[in-house]
């Protein structure tokens, strides 16, 4: 009964910017960590960035200094601002959230969005 909906993906030239959004909805009591992962063809899914409920952030080395993760707790939404994009950033980007559910006695579950395609051309 929890849904994560991603938006903001698309096609951009190298050096350009995109902002991804992920909104969580449902019978949510609270959200702890939220994050962005990506998966390119033939590669494993990898962590791009995550953020705790208190705002502590973590980034993959490959995106440090270029990407910024943030969240709006009132809207149950996480964002990924991607600047100075490179062709190697091309992948499907997935939102993830660890959610405490009211309907499950406040137990935590991990949820994934369906993914949004980011393509960076050279």
mmCIF file of N, CA and C in Angstrom:
data_model
loop_
_atom_site.group_PDB
_atom_site.id
_atom_site.type_symbol
_atom_site.label_atom_id
_atom_site.label_comp_id
_atom_site.label_asym_id
_atom_site.label_seq_id
_atom_site.Cartn_x
_atom_site.Cartn_y
_atom_site.Cartn_z
ATOM 1 N N UNK A 1 0.799 -1.210 0.000
ATOM 2 C CA UNK A 1 0.000 0.000 0.000
ATOM 3 C C UNK A 1 0.838 1.269 0.000
ATOM 4 N N UNK A 2 2.122 1.141 -0.306
ATOM 5 C CA UNK A 2 3.011 2.278 -0.454
ATOM 6 C C UNK A 2 3.479 2.335 -1.901
ATOM 7 N N UNK A 3 3.466 3.513 -2.455
ATOM 8 C CA UNK A 3 3.888 3.703 -3.830
ATOM 9 C C UNK A 3 4.955 4.785 -3.893
ATOM 10 N N UNK A 4 6.017 4.527 -4.650
ATOM 11 C CA UNK A 4 7.041 5.518 -4.935
ATOM 12 C C UNK A 4 6.966 5.855 -6.409
ATOM 13 N N UNK A 5 6.813 7.125 -6.717
ATOM 14 C CA UNK A 5 6.673 7.571 -8.095
ATOM 15 C C UNK A 5 7.814 8.516 -8.425
ATOM 16 N N UNK A 6 8.634 8.122 -9.398
ATOM 17 C CA UNK A 6 9.761 8.934 -9.832
ATOM 18 C C UNK A 6 9.374 9.787 -11.031
ATOM 19 N N UNK A 7 10.033 10.918 -11.154
ATOM 20 C CA UNK A 7 9.841 11.780 -12.307
ATOM 21 C C UNK A 7 11.109 12.597 -12.530
ATOM 22 N N UNK A 8 11.228 13.174 -13.711
ATOM 23 C CA UNK A 8 12.326 14.079 -14.005
ATOM 24 C C UNK A 8 13.403 13.527 -14.914
ATOM 25 N N UNK A 9 13.333 12.254 -15.261
ATOM 26 C CA UNK A 9 14.313 11.695 -16.163
ATOM 27 C C UNK A 9 14.127 12.207 -17.578
ATOM 28 N N UNK A 10 15.116 11.943 -18.412
ATOM 29 C CA UNK A 10 15.036 12.382 -19.788
ATOM 30 C C UNK A 10 16.376 12.339 -20.471
ATOM 31 N N UNK A 11 16.437 13.017 -21.604
ATOM 32 C CA UNK A 11 17.643 13.085 -22.418
ATOM 33 C C UNK A 11 18.286 14.455 -22.264
ATOM 34 N N UNK A 12 19.579 14.462 -21.996
ATOM 35 C CA UNK A 12 20.304 15.714 -21.817
ATOM 36 C C UNK A 12 21.706 15.557 -22.394
ATOM 37 N N UNK A 13 22.278 16.652 -22.856
ATOM 38 C CA UNK A 13 23.641 16.623 -23.366
ATOM 39 C C UNK A 13 24.652 16.672 -22.223
ATOM 40 N N UNK A 14 25.832 16.157 -22.483
ATOM 41 C CA UNK A 14 26.897 16.200 -21.491
ATOM 42 C C UNK A 14 27.111 17.627 -21.004
ATOM 43 N N UNK A 15 27.268 17.760 -19.689
ATOM 44 C CA UNK A 15 27.418 19.064 -19.077
ATOM 45 C C UNK A 15 26.116 19.674 -18.605
ATOM 46 N N UNK A 16 25.008 19.090 -18.983
ATOM 47 C CA UNK A 16 23.712 19.599 -18.604
ATOM 48 C C UNK A 16 23.268 19.116 -17.239
ATOM 49 N N UNK A 17 22.025 19.455 -16.892
ATOM 50 C CA UNK A 17 21.486 19.146 -15.576
ATOM 51 C C UNK A 17 20.092 18.548 -15.676
ATOM 52 N N UNK A 18 19.760 17.729 -14.693
ATOM 53 C CA UNK A 18 18.420 17.195 -14.512
ATOM 54 C C UNK A 18 18.128 17.136 -13.023
ATOM 55 N N UNK A 19 16.861 17.214 -12.677
ATOM 56 C CA UNK A 19 16.446 17.003 -11.302
ATOM 57 C C UNK A 19 15.408 15.897 -11.242
ATOM 58 N N UNK A 20 15.721 14.863 -10.486
ATOM 59 C CA UNK A 20 14.808 13.755 -10.282
ATOM 60 C C UNK A 20 14.018 13.960 -8.994
ATOM 61 N N UNK A 21 12.762 13.542 -9.016
ATOM 62 C CA UNK A 21 11.909 13.608 -7.842
ATOM 63 C C UNK A 21 11.304 12.239 -7.584
ATOM 64 N N UNK A 22 11.069 11.938 -6.321
ATOM 65 C CA UNK A 22 10.424 10.692 -5.934
ATOM 66 C C UNK A 22 9.497 10.984 -4.772
ATOM 67 N N UNK A 23 8.215 10.753 -4.971
ATOM 68 C CA UNK A 23 7.214 11.005 -3.949
ATOM 69 C C UNK A 23 6.637 9.694 -3.439
ATOM 70 N N UNK A 24 6.599 9.543 -2.131
ATOM 71 C CA UNK A 24 6.034 8.359 -1.493
ATOM 72 C C UNK A 24 4.623 8.656 -1.015
ATOM 73 N N UNK A 25 3.727 7.703 -1.219
ATOM 74 C CA UNK A 25 2.358 7.859 -0.763
ATOM 75 C C UNK A 25 1.848 6.549 -0.184
ATOM 76 N N UNK A 26 0.818 6.639 0.649
ATOM 77 C CA UNK A 26 0.240 5.470 1.281
ATOM 78 C C UNK A 26 0.093 5.665 2.771
ATOM 79 N N UNK A 27 -0.153 4.568 3.467
ATOM 80 C CA UNK A 27 -0.345 4.612 4.917
ATOM 81 C C UNK A 27 1.004 4.614 5.620
ATOM 82 N N UNK A 28 1.676 5.722 5.514
ATOM 83 C CA UNK A 28 3.042 5.863 6.010
ATOM 84 C C UNK A 28 3.039 6.567 7.354
ATOM 85 N N UNK A 29 3.700 5.956 8.311
ATOM 86 C CA UNK A 29 3.895 6.620 9.586
ATOM 87 C C UNK A 29 5.126 7.510 9.549
ATOM 88 N N UNK A 30 6.219 6.977 9.019
ATOM 89 C CA UNK A 30 7.439 7.748 8.904
ATOM 90 C C UNK A 30 8.331 7.118 7.845
ATOM 91 N N UNK A 31 9.256 7.910 7.337
ATOM 92 C CA UNK A 31 10.251 7.437 6.397
ATOM 93 C C UNK A 31 11.630 7.688 6.984
ATOM 94 N N UNK A 32 12.438 6.656 7.033
ATOM 95 C CA UNK A 32 13.811 6.829 7.500
ATOM 96 C C UNK A 32 14.689 7.191 6.301
ATOM 97 N N UNK A 33 15.616 6.332 5.934
ATOM 98 C CA UNK A 33 16.503 6.664 4.830
ATOM 99 C C UNK A 33 15.770 6.621 3.484
ATOM 100 N N UNK A 34 16.141 7.518 2.595
ATOM 101 C CA UNK A 34 15.700 7.500 1.211
ATOM 102 C C UNK A 34 16.944 7.604 0.345
ATOM 103 N N UNK A 35 16.887 7.008 -0.839
ATOM 104 C CA UNK A 35 18.062 7.033 -1.682
ATOM 105 C C UNK A 35 17.754 6.862 -3.147
ATOM 106 N N UNK A 36 18.776 7.114 -3.945
ATOM 107 C CA UNK A 36 18.730 6.911 -5.383
ATOM 108 C C UNK A 36 19.772 5.889 -5.786
ATOM 109 N N UNK A 37 19.363 4.945 -6.604
ATOM 110 C CA UNK A 37 20.232 3.939 -7.177
ATOM 111 C C UNK A 37 20.135 4.032 -8.692
ATOM 112 N N UNK A 38 21.116 3.469 -9.381
ATOM 113 C CA UNK A 38 21.051 3.445 -10.833
ATOM 114 C C UNK A 38 21.590 2.124 -11.353
ATOM 115 N N UNK A 39 21.128 1.766 -12.544
ATOM 116 C CA UNK A 39 21.555 0.535 -13.176
ATOM 117 C C UNK A 39 21.683 0.760 -14.670
ATOM 118 N N UNK A 40 22.883 0.558 -15.177
ATOM 119 C CA UNK A 40 23.154 0.640 -16.601
ATOM 120 C C UNK A 40 23.082 -0.763 -17.201
ATOM 121 N N UNK A 41 22.836 -0.876 -18.504
ATOM 122 C CA UNK A 41 22.766 -2.206 -19.130
ATOM 123 C C UNK A 41 24.019 -3.027 -18.869
ATOM 124 N N UNK A 42 23.830 -4.267 -18.444
ATOM 125 C CA UNK A 42 24.940 -5.163 -18.194
ATOM 126 C C UNK A 42 25.677 -4.928 -16.900
ATOM 127 N N UNK A 43 25.211 -3.997 -16.082
ATOM 128 C CA UNK A 43 25.876 -3.680 -14.829
ATOM 129 C C UNK A 43 24.937 -3.897 -13.649
ATOM 130 N N UNK A 44 25.531 -4.023 -12.472
ATOM 131 C CA UNK A 44 24.753 -4.175 -11.253
ATOM 132 C C UNK A 44 24.168 -2.835 -10.825
ATOM 133 N N UNK A 45 23.060 -2.903 -10.117
ATOM 134 C CA UNK A 45 22.486 -1.702 -9.552
ATOM 135 C C UNK A 45 23.417 -1.162 -8.463
ATOM 136 N N UNK A 46 23.659 0.137 -8.479
ATOM 137 C CA UNK A 46 24.578 0.740 -7.537
ATOM 138 C C UNK A 46 23.947 1.937 -6.838
ATOM 139 N N UNK A 47 24.391 2.181 -5.626
ATOM 140 C CA UNK A 47 23.934 3.339 -4.875
ATOM 141 C C UNK A 47 24.542 4.603 -5.459
ATOM 142 N N UNK A 48 23.705 5.595 -5.689
ATOM 143 C CA UNK A 48 24.153 6.906 -6.142
ATOM 144 C C UNK A 48 24.278 7.855 -4.956
ATOM 145 N N UNK A 49 23.217 7.944 -4.164
ATOM 146 C CA UNK A 49 23.199 8.820 -3.003
ATOM 147 C C UNK A 49 22.063 8.410 -2.090
ATOM 148 N N UNK A 50 22.228 8.661 -0.803
ATOM 149 C CA UNK A 50 21.123 8.457 0.118
ATOM 150 C C UNK A 50 21.130 9.545 1.180
ATOM 151 N N UNK A 51 20.030 9.621 1.911
ATOM 152 C CA UNK A 51 19.864 10.672 2.904
ATOM 153 C C UNK A 51 19.019 10.132 4.045
ATOM 154 N N UNK A 52 19.442 10.393 5.266
ATOM 155 C CA UNK A 52 18.698 9.941 6.429
ATOM 156 C C UNK A 52 17.561 10.901 6.732
ATOM 157 N N UNK A 53 16.704 10.499 7.669
ATOM 158 C CA UNK A 53 15.604 11.365 8.071
ATOM 159 C C UNK A 53 16.104 12.665 8.688
ATOM 160 N N UNK A 54 17.313 12.637 9.242
ATOM 161 C CA UNK A 54 17.914 13.831 9.817
ATOM 162 C C UNK A 54 18.705 14.671 8.847
ATOM 163 N N UNK A 55 18.781 14.246 7.588
ATOM 164 C CA UNK A 55 19.441 15.038 6.574
ATOM 165 C C UNK A 55 20.902 14.713 6.329
ATOM 166 N N UNK A 56 21.410 13.635 6.904
ATOM 167 C CA UNK A 56 22.787 13.227 6.652
ATOM 168 C C UNK A 56 22.858 12.546 5.298
ATOM 169 N N UNK A 57 23.792 12.971 4.461
ATOM 170 C CA UNK A 57 23.879 12.490 3.086
ATOM 171 C C UNK A 57 25.118 11.650 2.852
ATOM 172 N N UNK A 58 25.027 10.807 1.831
ATOM 173 C CA UNK A 58 26.123 9.958 1.412
ATOM 174 C C UNK A 58 26.078 9.851 -0.106
ATOM 175 N N UNK A 59 27.248 9.909 -0.757
ATOM 176 C CA UNK A 59 27.318 9.882 -2.206
ATOM 177 C C UNK A 59 28.334 8.871 -2.691
ATOM 178 N N UNK A 60 28.046 8.291 -3.843
ATOM 179 C CA UNK A 60 29.055 7.508 -4.531
ATOM 180 C C UNK A 60 30.191 8.420 -4.966
ATOM 181 N N UNK A 61 31.412 7.887 -4.969
ATOM 182 C CA UNK A 61 32.569 8.697 -5.346
ATOM 183 C C UNK A 61 32.417 9.299 -6.744
ATOM 184 N N UNK A 62 31.771 8.582 -7.635
ATOM 185 C CA UNK A 62 31.657 9.022 -9.013
ATOM 186 C C UNK A 62 30.767 10.242 -9.199
ATOM 187 N N UNK A 63 29.943 10.566 -8.200
ATOM 188 C CA UNK A 63 29.019 11.694 -8.346
ATOM 189 C C UNK A 63 29.272 12.809 -7.346
ATOM 190 N N UNK A 64 30.218 12.632 -6.454
ATOM 191 C CA UNK A 64 30.509 13.666 -5.462
ATOM 192 C C UNK A 64 30.895 14.973 -6.141
ATOM 193 N N UNK A 65 30.315 16.048 -5.659
ATOM 194 C CA UNK A 65 30.580 17.357 -6.224
ATOM 195 C C UNK A 65 29.705 17.716 -7.395
ATOM 196 N N UNK A 66 28.969 16.745 -7.932
ATOM 197 C CA UNK A 66 28.098 16.998 -9.077
ATOM 198 C C UNK A 66 26.621 16.810 -8.745
ATOM 199 N N UNK A 67 26.319 15.834 -7.896
ATOM 200 C CA UNK A 67 24.929 15.524 -7.547
ATOM 201 C C UNK A 67 24.639 15.984 -6.123
ATOM 202 N N UNK A 68 23.393 16.354 -5.874
ATOM 203 C CA UNK A 68 22.949 16.730 -4.541
ATOM 204 C C UNK A 68 21.617 16.056 -4.245
ATOM 205 N N UNK A 69 21.565 15.332 -3.138
ATOM 206 C CA UNK A 69 20.322 14.708 -2.714
ATOM 207 C C UNK A 69 19.700 15.551 -1.605
ATOM 208 N N UNK A 70 18.390 15.669 -1.624
ATOM 209 C CA UNK A 70 17.678 16.419 -0.600
ATOM 210 C C UNK A 70 16.300 15.799 -0.410
ATOM 211 N N UNK A 71 15.614 16.210 0.646
ATOM 212 C CA UNK A 71 14.285 15.661 0.896
ATOM 213 C C UNK A 71 13.391 16.709 1.530
ATOM 214 N N UNK A 72 12.106 16.546 1.282
ATOM 215 C CA UNK A 72 11.076 17.366 1.892
ATOM 216 C C UNK A 72 10.231 16.413 2.720
ATOM 217 N N UNK A 73 10.467 16.398 4.020
ATOM 218 C CA UNK A 73 9.802 15.421 4.877
ATOM 219 C C UNK A 73 8.285 15.626 4.933
ATOM 220 N N UNK A 74 7.842 16.862 4.835
ATOM 221 C CA UNK A 74 6.412 17.138 4.869
ATOM 222 C C UNK A 74 5.697 16.552 3.661
ATOM 223 N N UNK A 75 6.407 16.422 2.547
ATOM 224 C CA UNK A 75 5.818 15.893 1.320
ATOM 225 C C UNK A 75 6.238 14.457 1.026
ATOM 226 N N UNK A 76 7.023 13.855 1.917
ATOM 227 C CA UNK A 76 7.533 12.497 1.706
ATOM 228 C C UNK A 76 8.201 12.361 0.335
ATOM 229 N N UNK A 77 9.030 13.322 0.017
ATOM 230 C CA UNK A 77 9.638 13.395 -1.301
ATOM 231 C C UNK A 77 11.150 13.547 -1.189
ATOM 232 N N UNK A 78 11.871 12.853 -2.056
ATOM 233 C CA UNK A 78 13.312 12.970 -2.154
ATOM 234 C C UNK A 78 13.663 13.448 -3.550
ATOM 235 N N UNK A 79 14.715 14.262 -3.645
ATOM 236 C CA UNK A 79 15.148 14.831 -4.904
ATOM 237 C C UNK A 79 16.606 14.471 -5.170
ATOM 238 N N UNK A 80 16.959 14.447 -6.429
ATOM 239 C CA UNK A 80 18.346 14.298 -6.824
ATOM 240 C C UNK A 80 18.643 15.333 -7.900
ATOM 241 N N UNK A 81 19.393 16.357 -7.524
ATOM 242 C CA UNK A 81 19.833 17.366 -8.477
ATOM 243 C C UNK A 81 21.132 16.893 -9.104
ATOM 244 N N UNK A 82 21.136 16.736 -10.413
ATOM 245 C CA UNK A 82 22.280 16.210 -11.136
ATOM 246 C C UNK A 82 22.828 17.293 -12.049
ATOM 247 N N UNK A 83 24.038 17.736 -11.766
ATOM 248 C CA UNK A 83 24.706 18.749 -12.565
ATOM 249 C C UNK A 83 25.943 18.161 -13.228
ATOM 250 N N UNK A 84 26.437 18.861 -14.234
ATOM 251 C CA UNK A 84 27.638 18.432 -14.956
ATOM 252 C C UNK A 84 27.554 16.976 -15.371
ATOM 253 N N UNK A 85 26.440 16.613 -15.961
ATOM 254 C CA UNK A 85 26.199 15.220 -16.311
ATOM 255 C C UNK A 85 27.184 14.720 -17.358
ATOM 256 N N UNK A 86 27.542 13.452 -17.220
ATOM 257 C CA UNK A 86 28.473 12.786 -18.113
ATOM 258 C C UNK A 86 27.786 11.604 -18.784
ATOM 259 N N UNK A 87 28.262 11.183 -19.947
ATOM 260 C CA UNK A 87 27.665 10.016 -20.600
ATOM 261 C C UNK A 87 27.632 8.779 -19.708
ATOM 262 N N UNK A 88 28.622 8.616 -18.847
ATOM 263 C CA UNK A 88 28.641 7.463 -17.963
ATOM 264 C C UNK A 88 27.579 7.514 -16.871
ATOM 265 N N UNK A 89 26.868 8.629 -16.743
ATOM 266 C CA UNK A 89 25.737 8.712 -15.828
ATOM 267 C C UNK A 89 24.473 8.090 -16.426
ATOM 268 N N UNK A 90 24.510 7.729 -17.689
ATOM 269 C CA UNK A 90 23.354 7.137 -18.349
ATOM 270 C C UNK A 90 22.964 5.826 -17.674
ATOM 271 N N UNK A 91 21.714 5.735 -17.246
ATOM 272 C CA UNK A 91 21.221 4.564 -16.533
ATOM 273 C C UNK A 91 19.747 4.757 -16.224
ATOM 274 N N UNK A 92 19.124 3.693 -15.739
ATOM 275 C CA UNK A 92 17.813 3.813 -15.130
ATOM 276 C C UNK A 92 18.024 4.130 -13.659
ATOM 277 N N UNK A 93 17.393 5.178 -13.191
ATOM 278 C CA UNK A 93 17.538 5.612 -11.808
ATOM 279 C C UNK A 93 16.314 5.187 -11.005
ATOM 280 N N UNK A 94 16.567 4.561 -9.857
ATOM 281 C CA UNK A 94 15.513 4.031 -9.013
ATOM 282 C C UNK A 94 15.517 4.720 -7.653
ATOM 283 N N UNK A 95 14.346 5.049 -7.184
ATOM 284 C CA UNK A 95 14.171 5.594 -5.858
ATOM 285 C C UNK A 95 13.941 4.464 -4.862
ATOM 286 N N UNK A 96 14.493 4.599 -3.678
ATOM 287 C CA UNK A 96 14.289 3.634 -2.608
ATOM 288 C C UNK A 96 13.958 4.362 -1.315
ATOM 289 N N UNK A 97 13.081 3.764 -0.513
ATOM 290 C CA UNK A 97 12.742 4.344 0.773
ATOM 291 C C UNK A 97 12.515 3.251 1.798
ATOM 292 N N UNK A 98 12.997 3.476 3.003
ATOM 293 C CA UNK A 98 12.692 2.611 4.139
ATOM 294 C C UNK A 98 11.564 3.269 4.910
ATOM 295 N N UNK A 99 10.416 2.587 4.945
ATOM 296 C CA UNK A 99 9.175 3.177 5.414
ATOM 297 C C UNK A 99 8.632 2.411 6.608
ATOM 298 N N UNK A 100 8.215 3.131 7.630
ATOM 299 C CA UNK A 100 7.500 2.550 8.760
ATOM 300 C C UNK A 100 6.009 2.677 8.483
ATOM 301 N N UNK A 101 5.300 1.552 8.499
ATOM 302 C CA UNK A 101 3.904 1.512 8.092
ATOM 303 C C UNK A 101 2.966 1.471 9.289
ATOM 304 N N UNK A 102 1.996 2.360 9.280
ATOM 305 C CA UNK A 102 0.980 2.373 10.326
ATOM 306 C C UNK A 102 0.205 1.065 10.357
ATOM 307 N N UNK A 103 -0.127 0.542 9.177
ATOM 308 C CA UNK A 103 -0.939 -0.658 9.070
ATOM 309 C C UNK A 103 -0.196 -1.936 9.446
ATOM 310 N N UNK A 104 1.103 -1.849 9.615
ATOM 311 C CA UNK A 104 1.913 -3.018 9.965
ATOM 312 C C UNK A 104 2.543 -2.879 11.340
ATOM 313 N N UNK A 105 1.894 -2.174 12.207
ATOM 314 C CA UNK A 105 2.415 -2.002 13.550
ATOM 315 C C UNK A 105 3.698 -1.200 13.603
ATOM 316 N N UNK A 106 3.877 -0.288 12.643
ATOM 317 C CA UNK A 106 5.030 0.616 12.567
ATOM 318 C C UNK A 106 6.324 -0.103 12.218
ATOM 319 N N UNK A 107 6.236 -1.316 11.690
ATOM 320 C CA UNK A 107 7.409 -2.034 11.217
ATOM 321 C C UNK A 107 7.931 -1.397 9.935
ATOM 322 N N UNK A 108 9.233 -1.528 9.704
ATOM 323 C CA UNK A 108 9.869 -0.914 8.547
ATOM 324 C C UNK A 108 9.958 -1.875 7.367
ATOM 325 N N UNK A 109 9.712 -1.325 6.175
ATOM 326 C CA UNK A 109 9.814 -2.064 4.932
ATOM 327 C C UNK A 109 10.554 -1.220 3.912
ATOM 328 N N UNK A 110 11.216 -1.888 2.989
ATOM 329 C CA UNK A 110 11.917 -1.221 1.912
ATOM 330 C C UNK A 110 11.068 -1.240 0.650
ATOM 331 N N UNK A 111 10.926 -0.085 -0.001
ATOM 332 C CA UNK A 111 10.149 0.035 -1.223
ATOM 333 C C UNK A 111 10.983 0.646 -2.330
ATOM 334 N N UNK A 112 10.669 0.239 -3.556
ATOM 335 C CA UNK A 112 11.362 0.729 -4.746
ATOM 336 C C UNK A 112 10.376 1.356 -5.716
ATOM 337 N N UNK A 113 10.818 2.410 -6.368
ATOM 338 C CA UNK A 113 10.074 2.947 -7.487
ATOM 339 C C UNK A 113 10.320 2.118 -8.733
ATOM 340 N N UNK A 114 9.617 2.437 -9.809
ATOM 341 C CA UNK A 114 9.723 1.670 -11.038
ATOM 342 C C UNK A 114 10.882 2.107 -11.921
ATOM 343 N N UNK A 115 11.507 3.209 -11.603
ATOM 344 C CA UNK A 115 12.670 3.668 -12.335
ATOM 345 C C UNK A 115 12.344 4.732 -13.363
ATOM 346 N N UNK A 116 13.310 5.600 -13.609
ATOM 347 C CA UNK A 116 13.196 6.618 -14.640
ATOM 348 C C UNK A 116 14.507 6.672 -15.414
ATOM 349 N N UNK A 117 14.397 6.741 -16.728
ATOM 350 C CA UNK A 117 15.571 6.686 -17.596
ATOM 351 C C UNK A 117 16.254 8.042 -17.668
ATOM 352 N N UNK A 118 17.563 8.037 -17.473
ATOM 353 C CA UNK A 118 18.397 9.214 -17.680
ATOM 354 C C UNK A 118 19.407 8.872 -18.763
ATOM 355 N N UNK A 119 19.413 9.648 -19.828
ATOM 356 C CA UNK A 119 20.341 9.433 -20.932
ATOM 357 C C UNK A 119 21.139 10.708 -21.170
ATOM 358 N N UNK A 120 22.454 10.584 -21.138
ATOM 359 C CA UNK A 120 23.345 11.718 -21.340
ATOM 360 C C UNK A 120 24.128 11.491 -22.624
ATOM 361 N N UNK A 121 23.950 12.363 -23.581
ATOM 362 C CA UNK A 121 24.615 12.228 -24.866
ATOM 363 C C UNK A 121 25.928 13.002 -24.874
ATOM 364 N N UNK A 122 26.867 12.550 -25.677
ATOM 365 C CA UNK A 122 28.164 13.193 -25.784
ATOM 366 C C UNK A 122 28.167 14.275 -26.843
#
